[in-house]
Coordinates of C-alpha atoms and ligand atoms in Angstrom, one line a residue:
X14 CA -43.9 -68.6 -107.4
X15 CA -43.6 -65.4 -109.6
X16 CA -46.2 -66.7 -112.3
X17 CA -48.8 -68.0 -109.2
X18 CA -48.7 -64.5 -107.9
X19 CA -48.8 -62.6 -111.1
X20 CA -51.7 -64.4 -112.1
X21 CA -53.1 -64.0 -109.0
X22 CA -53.1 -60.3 -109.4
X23 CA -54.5 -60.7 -112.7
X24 CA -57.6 -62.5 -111.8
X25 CA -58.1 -60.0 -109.3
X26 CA -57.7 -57.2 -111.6
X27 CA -60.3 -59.1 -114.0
X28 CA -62.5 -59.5 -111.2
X29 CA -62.6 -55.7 -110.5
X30 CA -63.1 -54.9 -114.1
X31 CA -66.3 -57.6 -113.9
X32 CA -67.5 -56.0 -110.5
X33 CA -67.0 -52.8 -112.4
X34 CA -68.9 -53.8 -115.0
X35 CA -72.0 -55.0 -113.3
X36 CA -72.4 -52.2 -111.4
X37 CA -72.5 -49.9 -114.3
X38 CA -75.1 -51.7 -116.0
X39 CA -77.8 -49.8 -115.5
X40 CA -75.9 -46.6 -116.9
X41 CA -75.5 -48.8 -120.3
X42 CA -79.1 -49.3 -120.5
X43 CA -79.8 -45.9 -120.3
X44 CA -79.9 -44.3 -124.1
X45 CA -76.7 -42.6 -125.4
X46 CA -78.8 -39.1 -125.0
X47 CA -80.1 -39.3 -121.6
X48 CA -76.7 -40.5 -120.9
X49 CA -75.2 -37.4 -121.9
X50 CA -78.1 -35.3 -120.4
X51 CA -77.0 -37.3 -117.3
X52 CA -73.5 -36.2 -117.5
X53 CA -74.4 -32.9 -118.5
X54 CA -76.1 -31.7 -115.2
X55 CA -73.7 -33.6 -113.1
X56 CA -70.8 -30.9 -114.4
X57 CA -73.4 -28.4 -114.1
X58 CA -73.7 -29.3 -109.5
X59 CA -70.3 -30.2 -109.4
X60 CA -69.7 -25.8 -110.7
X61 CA -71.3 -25.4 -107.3
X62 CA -70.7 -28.8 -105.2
X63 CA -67.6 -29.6 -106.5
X64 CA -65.4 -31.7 -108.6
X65 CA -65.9 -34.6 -106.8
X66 CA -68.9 -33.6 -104.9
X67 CA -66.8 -32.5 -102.0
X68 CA -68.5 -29.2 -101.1
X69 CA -66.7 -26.0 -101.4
X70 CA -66.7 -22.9 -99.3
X71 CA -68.1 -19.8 -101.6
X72 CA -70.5 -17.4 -100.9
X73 CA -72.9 -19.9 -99.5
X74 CA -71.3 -23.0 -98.5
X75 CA -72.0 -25.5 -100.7
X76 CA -72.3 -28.7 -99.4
X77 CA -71.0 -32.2 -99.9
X78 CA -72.8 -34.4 -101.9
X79 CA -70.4 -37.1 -102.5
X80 CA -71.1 -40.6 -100.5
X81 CA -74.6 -39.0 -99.5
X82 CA -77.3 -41.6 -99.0
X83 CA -79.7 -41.5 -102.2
X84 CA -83.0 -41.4 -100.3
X85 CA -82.2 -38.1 -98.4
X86 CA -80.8 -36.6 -101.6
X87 CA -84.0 -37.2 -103.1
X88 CA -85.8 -36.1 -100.6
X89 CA -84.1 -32.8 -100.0
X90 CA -84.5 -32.4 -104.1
X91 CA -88.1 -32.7 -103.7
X92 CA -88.3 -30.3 -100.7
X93 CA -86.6 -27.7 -102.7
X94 CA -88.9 -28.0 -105.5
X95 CA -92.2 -27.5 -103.0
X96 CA -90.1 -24.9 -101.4
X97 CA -90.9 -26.4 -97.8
X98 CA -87.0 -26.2 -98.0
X99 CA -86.0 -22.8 -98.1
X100 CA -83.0 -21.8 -101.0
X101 CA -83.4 -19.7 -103.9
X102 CA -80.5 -21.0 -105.7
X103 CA -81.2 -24.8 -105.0
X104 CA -85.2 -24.3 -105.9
X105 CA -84.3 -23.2 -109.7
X106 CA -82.1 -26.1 -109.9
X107 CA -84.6 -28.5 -108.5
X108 CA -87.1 -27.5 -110.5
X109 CA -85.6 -28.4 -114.1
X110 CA -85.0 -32.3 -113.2
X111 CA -87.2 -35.2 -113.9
X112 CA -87.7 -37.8 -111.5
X113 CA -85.6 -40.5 -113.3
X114 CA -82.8 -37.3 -113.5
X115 CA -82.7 -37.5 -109.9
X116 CA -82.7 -41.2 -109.7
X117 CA -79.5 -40.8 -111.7
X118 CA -77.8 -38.4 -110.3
X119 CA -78.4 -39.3 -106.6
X120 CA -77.0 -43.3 -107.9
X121 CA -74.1 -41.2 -109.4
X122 CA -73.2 -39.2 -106.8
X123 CA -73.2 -41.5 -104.0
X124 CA -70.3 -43.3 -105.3
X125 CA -68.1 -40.9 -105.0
X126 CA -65.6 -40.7 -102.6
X127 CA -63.2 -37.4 -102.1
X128 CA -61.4 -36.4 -99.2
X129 CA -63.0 -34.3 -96.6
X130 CA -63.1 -30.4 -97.3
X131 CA -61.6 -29.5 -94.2
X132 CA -60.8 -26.3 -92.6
X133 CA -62.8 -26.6 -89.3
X134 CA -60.9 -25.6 -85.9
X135 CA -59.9 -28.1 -84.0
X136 CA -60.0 -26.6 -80.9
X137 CA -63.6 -28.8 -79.5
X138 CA -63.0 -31.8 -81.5
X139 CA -63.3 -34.1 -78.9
X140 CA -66.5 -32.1 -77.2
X141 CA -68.0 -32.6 -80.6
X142 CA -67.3 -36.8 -80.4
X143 CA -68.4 -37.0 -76.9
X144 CA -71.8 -35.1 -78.2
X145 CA -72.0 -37.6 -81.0
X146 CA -71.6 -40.3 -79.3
X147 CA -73.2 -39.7 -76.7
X148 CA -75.5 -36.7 -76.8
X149 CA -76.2 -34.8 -73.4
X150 CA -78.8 -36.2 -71.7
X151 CA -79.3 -33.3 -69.1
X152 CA -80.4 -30.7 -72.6
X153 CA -82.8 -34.0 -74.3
X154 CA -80.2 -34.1 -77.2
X155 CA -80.2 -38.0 -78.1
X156 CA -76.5 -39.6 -79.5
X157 CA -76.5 -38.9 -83.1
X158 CA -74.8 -42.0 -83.7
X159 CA -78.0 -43.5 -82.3
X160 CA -79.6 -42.4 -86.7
X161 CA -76.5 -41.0 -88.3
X162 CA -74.4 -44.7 -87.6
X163 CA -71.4 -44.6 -85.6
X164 CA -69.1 -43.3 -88.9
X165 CA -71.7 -40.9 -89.4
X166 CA -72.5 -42.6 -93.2
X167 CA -76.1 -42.3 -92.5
X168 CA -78.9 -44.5 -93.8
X169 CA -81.6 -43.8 -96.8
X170 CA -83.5 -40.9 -95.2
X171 CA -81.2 -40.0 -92.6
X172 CA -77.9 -38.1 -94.1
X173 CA -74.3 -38.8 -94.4
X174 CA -72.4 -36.5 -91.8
X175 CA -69.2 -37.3 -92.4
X176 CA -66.8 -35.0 -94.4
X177 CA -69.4 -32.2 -94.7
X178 CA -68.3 -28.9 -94.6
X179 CA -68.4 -27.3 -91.2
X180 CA -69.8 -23.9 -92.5
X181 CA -72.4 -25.6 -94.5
X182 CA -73.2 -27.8 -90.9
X183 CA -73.1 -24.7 -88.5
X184 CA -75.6 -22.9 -90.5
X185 CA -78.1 -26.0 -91.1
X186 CA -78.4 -26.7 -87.4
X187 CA -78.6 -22.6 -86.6
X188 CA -81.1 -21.8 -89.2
X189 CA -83.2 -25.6 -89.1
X190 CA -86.5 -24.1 -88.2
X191 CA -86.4 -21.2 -90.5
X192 CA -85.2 -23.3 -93.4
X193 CA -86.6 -26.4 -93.3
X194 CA -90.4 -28.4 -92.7
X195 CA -91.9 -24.8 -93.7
X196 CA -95.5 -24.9 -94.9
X197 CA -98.3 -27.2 -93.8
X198 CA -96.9 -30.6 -94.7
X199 CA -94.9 -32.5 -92.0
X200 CA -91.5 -33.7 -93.2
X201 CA -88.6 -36.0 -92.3
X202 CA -87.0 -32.4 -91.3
X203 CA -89.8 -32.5 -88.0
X204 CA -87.0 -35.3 -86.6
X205 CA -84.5 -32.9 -86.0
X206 CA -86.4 -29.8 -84.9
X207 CA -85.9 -30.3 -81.0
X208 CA -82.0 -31.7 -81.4
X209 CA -81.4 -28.4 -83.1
X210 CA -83.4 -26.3 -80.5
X211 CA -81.6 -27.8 -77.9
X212 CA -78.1 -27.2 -78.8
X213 CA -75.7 -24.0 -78.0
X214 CA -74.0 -22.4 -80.8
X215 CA -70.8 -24.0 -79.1
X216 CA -71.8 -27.7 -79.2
X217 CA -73.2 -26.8 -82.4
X218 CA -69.8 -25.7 -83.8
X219 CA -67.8 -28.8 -82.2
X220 CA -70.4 -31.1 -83.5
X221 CA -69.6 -29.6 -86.7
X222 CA -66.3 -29.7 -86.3
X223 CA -66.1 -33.3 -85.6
X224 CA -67.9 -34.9 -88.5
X225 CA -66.3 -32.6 -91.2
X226 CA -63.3 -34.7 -90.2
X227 CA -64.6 -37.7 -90.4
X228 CA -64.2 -40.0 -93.6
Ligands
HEC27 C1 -75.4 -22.3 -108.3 C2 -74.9 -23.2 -107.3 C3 -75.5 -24.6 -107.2 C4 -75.7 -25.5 -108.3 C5 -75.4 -25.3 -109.7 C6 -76.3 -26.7 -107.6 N1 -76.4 -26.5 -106.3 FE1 -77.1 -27.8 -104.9 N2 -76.9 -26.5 -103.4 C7 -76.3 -25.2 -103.6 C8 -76.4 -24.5 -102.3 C9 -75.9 -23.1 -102.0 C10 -76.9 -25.4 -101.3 C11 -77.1 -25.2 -99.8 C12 -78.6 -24.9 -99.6 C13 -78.8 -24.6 -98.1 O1 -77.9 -24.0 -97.5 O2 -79.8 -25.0 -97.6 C14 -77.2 -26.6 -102.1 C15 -77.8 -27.8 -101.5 C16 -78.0 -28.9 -102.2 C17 -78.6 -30.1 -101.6 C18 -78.9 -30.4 -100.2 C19 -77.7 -31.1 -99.5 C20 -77.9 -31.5 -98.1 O3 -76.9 -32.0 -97.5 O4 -79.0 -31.3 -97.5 C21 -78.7 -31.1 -102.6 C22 -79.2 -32.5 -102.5 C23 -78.2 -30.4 -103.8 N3 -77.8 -29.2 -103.6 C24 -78.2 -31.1 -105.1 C25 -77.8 -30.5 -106.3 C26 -77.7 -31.1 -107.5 C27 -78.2 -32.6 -107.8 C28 -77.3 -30.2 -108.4 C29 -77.2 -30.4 -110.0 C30 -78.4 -30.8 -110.7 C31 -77.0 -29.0 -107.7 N4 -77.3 -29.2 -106.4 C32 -76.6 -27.8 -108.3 C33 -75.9 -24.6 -104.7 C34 -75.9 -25.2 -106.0
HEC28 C1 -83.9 -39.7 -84.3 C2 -82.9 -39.8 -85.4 C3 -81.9 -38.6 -85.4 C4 -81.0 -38.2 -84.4 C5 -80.9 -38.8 -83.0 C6 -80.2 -37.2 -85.0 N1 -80.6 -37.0 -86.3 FE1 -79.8 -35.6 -87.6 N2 -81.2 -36.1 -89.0 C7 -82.1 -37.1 -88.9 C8 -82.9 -37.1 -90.1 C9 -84.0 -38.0 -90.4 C10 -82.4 -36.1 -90.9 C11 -82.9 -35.6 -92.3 C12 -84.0 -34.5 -92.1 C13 -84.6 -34.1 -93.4 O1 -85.0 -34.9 -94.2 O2 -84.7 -32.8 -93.6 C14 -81.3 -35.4 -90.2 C15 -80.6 -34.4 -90.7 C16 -79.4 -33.8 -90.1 C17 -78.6 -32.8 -90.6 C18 -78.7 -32.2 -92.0 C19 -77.7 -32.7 -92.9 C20 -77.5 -32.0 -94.2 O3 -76.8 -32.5 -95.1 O4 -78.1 -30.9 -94.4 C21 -77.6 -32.6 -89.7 C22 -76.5 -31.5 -89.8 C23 -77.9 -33.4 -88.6 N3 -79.0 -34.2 -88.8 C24 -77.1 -33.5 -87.4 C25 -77.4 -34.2 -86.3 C26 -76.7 -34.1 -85.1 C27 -75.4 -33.2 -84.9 C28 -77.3 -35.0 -84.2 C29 -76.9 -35.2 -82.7 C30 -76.8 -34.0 -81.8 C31 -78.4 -35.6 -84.9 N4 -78.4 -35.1 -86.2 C32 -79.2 -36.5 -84.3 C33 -82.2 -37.9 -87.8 C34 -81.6 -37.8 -86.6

């Protein structure tokens, strides 16, 4: 009984450490240098982002990177770097990485898997679920379940929601137009132009809110 279980537990340790193993086999590939290079500017966003990519509430708010889909985070890389996204300190940064960089980091940081920062009030949290859900069909705001996903875990363009920090939130769906989709090229950012537009500052926060929350 004892011995059935125990070696029970140690097959499904082994298993782990093979799982483990496959999944990392593209990070053993990679030479020892770009491995370290890789490693390198990962502690250099996590100064800003994070430890673990959870966000963190400084002069800007930084936001969570950890579990976001790769797609988006390549996407929001490159917008920074034509500056049809709007940030002097994320521009520099963008600027500096190579395309297989990115690759890397986005594969990296996607796996991680923090608790949310927290710290949002808690006072519209269920306006904010109704909302997303869903949305308020009298003011043409759609459910954003209907692209985020019902968790909010998003889906290769279309971001991750869930656990970002509320500040970082309020002020993307405030400022959208001002920040984002600037210059003559249309973006993936044209999709939430009239969502943002048609939001209060109210819904906005308990929208917020809600998916900081959410794991
Ligand atoms: C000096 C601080 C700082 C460093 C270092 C930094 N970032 Fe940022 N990052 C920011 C700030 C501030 C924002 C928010 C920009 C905004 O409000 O639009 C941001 C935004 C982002 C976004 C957009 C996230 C989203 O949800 O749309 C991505 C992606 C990103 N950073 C990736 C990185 C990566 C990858 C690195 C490391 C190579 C990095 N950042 C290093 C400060 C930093
Ligand atoms: C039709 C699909 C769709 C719907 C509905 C939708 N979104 Fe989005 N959303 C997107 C896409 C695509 C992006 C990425 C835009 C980009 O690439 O700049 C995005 C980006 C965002 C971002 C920026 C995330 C970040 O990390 O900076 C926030 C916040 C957001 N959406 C919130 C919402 C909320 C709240 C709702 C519901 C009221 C909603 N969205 C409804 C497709 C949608």
């Amino acid at each position: 009984m004892k011995v059935t279980s125990l070696r029970l537990a140690f097959q499904t340790a082994l298993l782990a450490v093979c799982f483990a193993a496959t999944g990392r086999a593209d990070a053993a590939d990679m030479s020892q240098q770009a491995q370290q290079g890789l490693q390198g500017k990962l502690e250099y966003c996590k100064t800003c982002h994070g430890l673990s990519g959870e966000g963190y509430r400084g002069y800007y708010p930084m936001p969570r990177l950890a579990g976001q889909q790769p797609e988006y985070l390549e996407n929001q890389l490159q917008a920074f770097i034509r500056r049809s996204r709007t940030n002097p300190v994320m521009s520099n940064v963008a600027h500096g990485l190579t395309p297989s960089m990115v690759a890397a980091l986005a594969a990296n940081l996607r796996d991680l898997n923090p608790n949310p920062y927290g710290g949002a009030p808690r006072d519209s949290l269920a306006l904010g679920k109704t909302i997303f859900e869903q949305g308020l069909p009298e003011s043409n705001v759609p459910a954003c379940s209907a692209c985020h996903g019902p968790d909010a875990k998003g889906k290769a363009e279309i971001p991750r929601l869930a656990g970002q920090l509320y500040w970082y939130t309020v002020k993307s769906l405030t400022n959208w137009s001002r920040e984002r989709g600037q210059g003559s090229l249309k973006d993936t950012s044209a999709i939430m132009v009239p969502t943002t537009h048609n939001l209060t500052q109210a819904q906005i926060s308990a929208l917020a809110a809600y998916v900081s929350y959410l794991k």
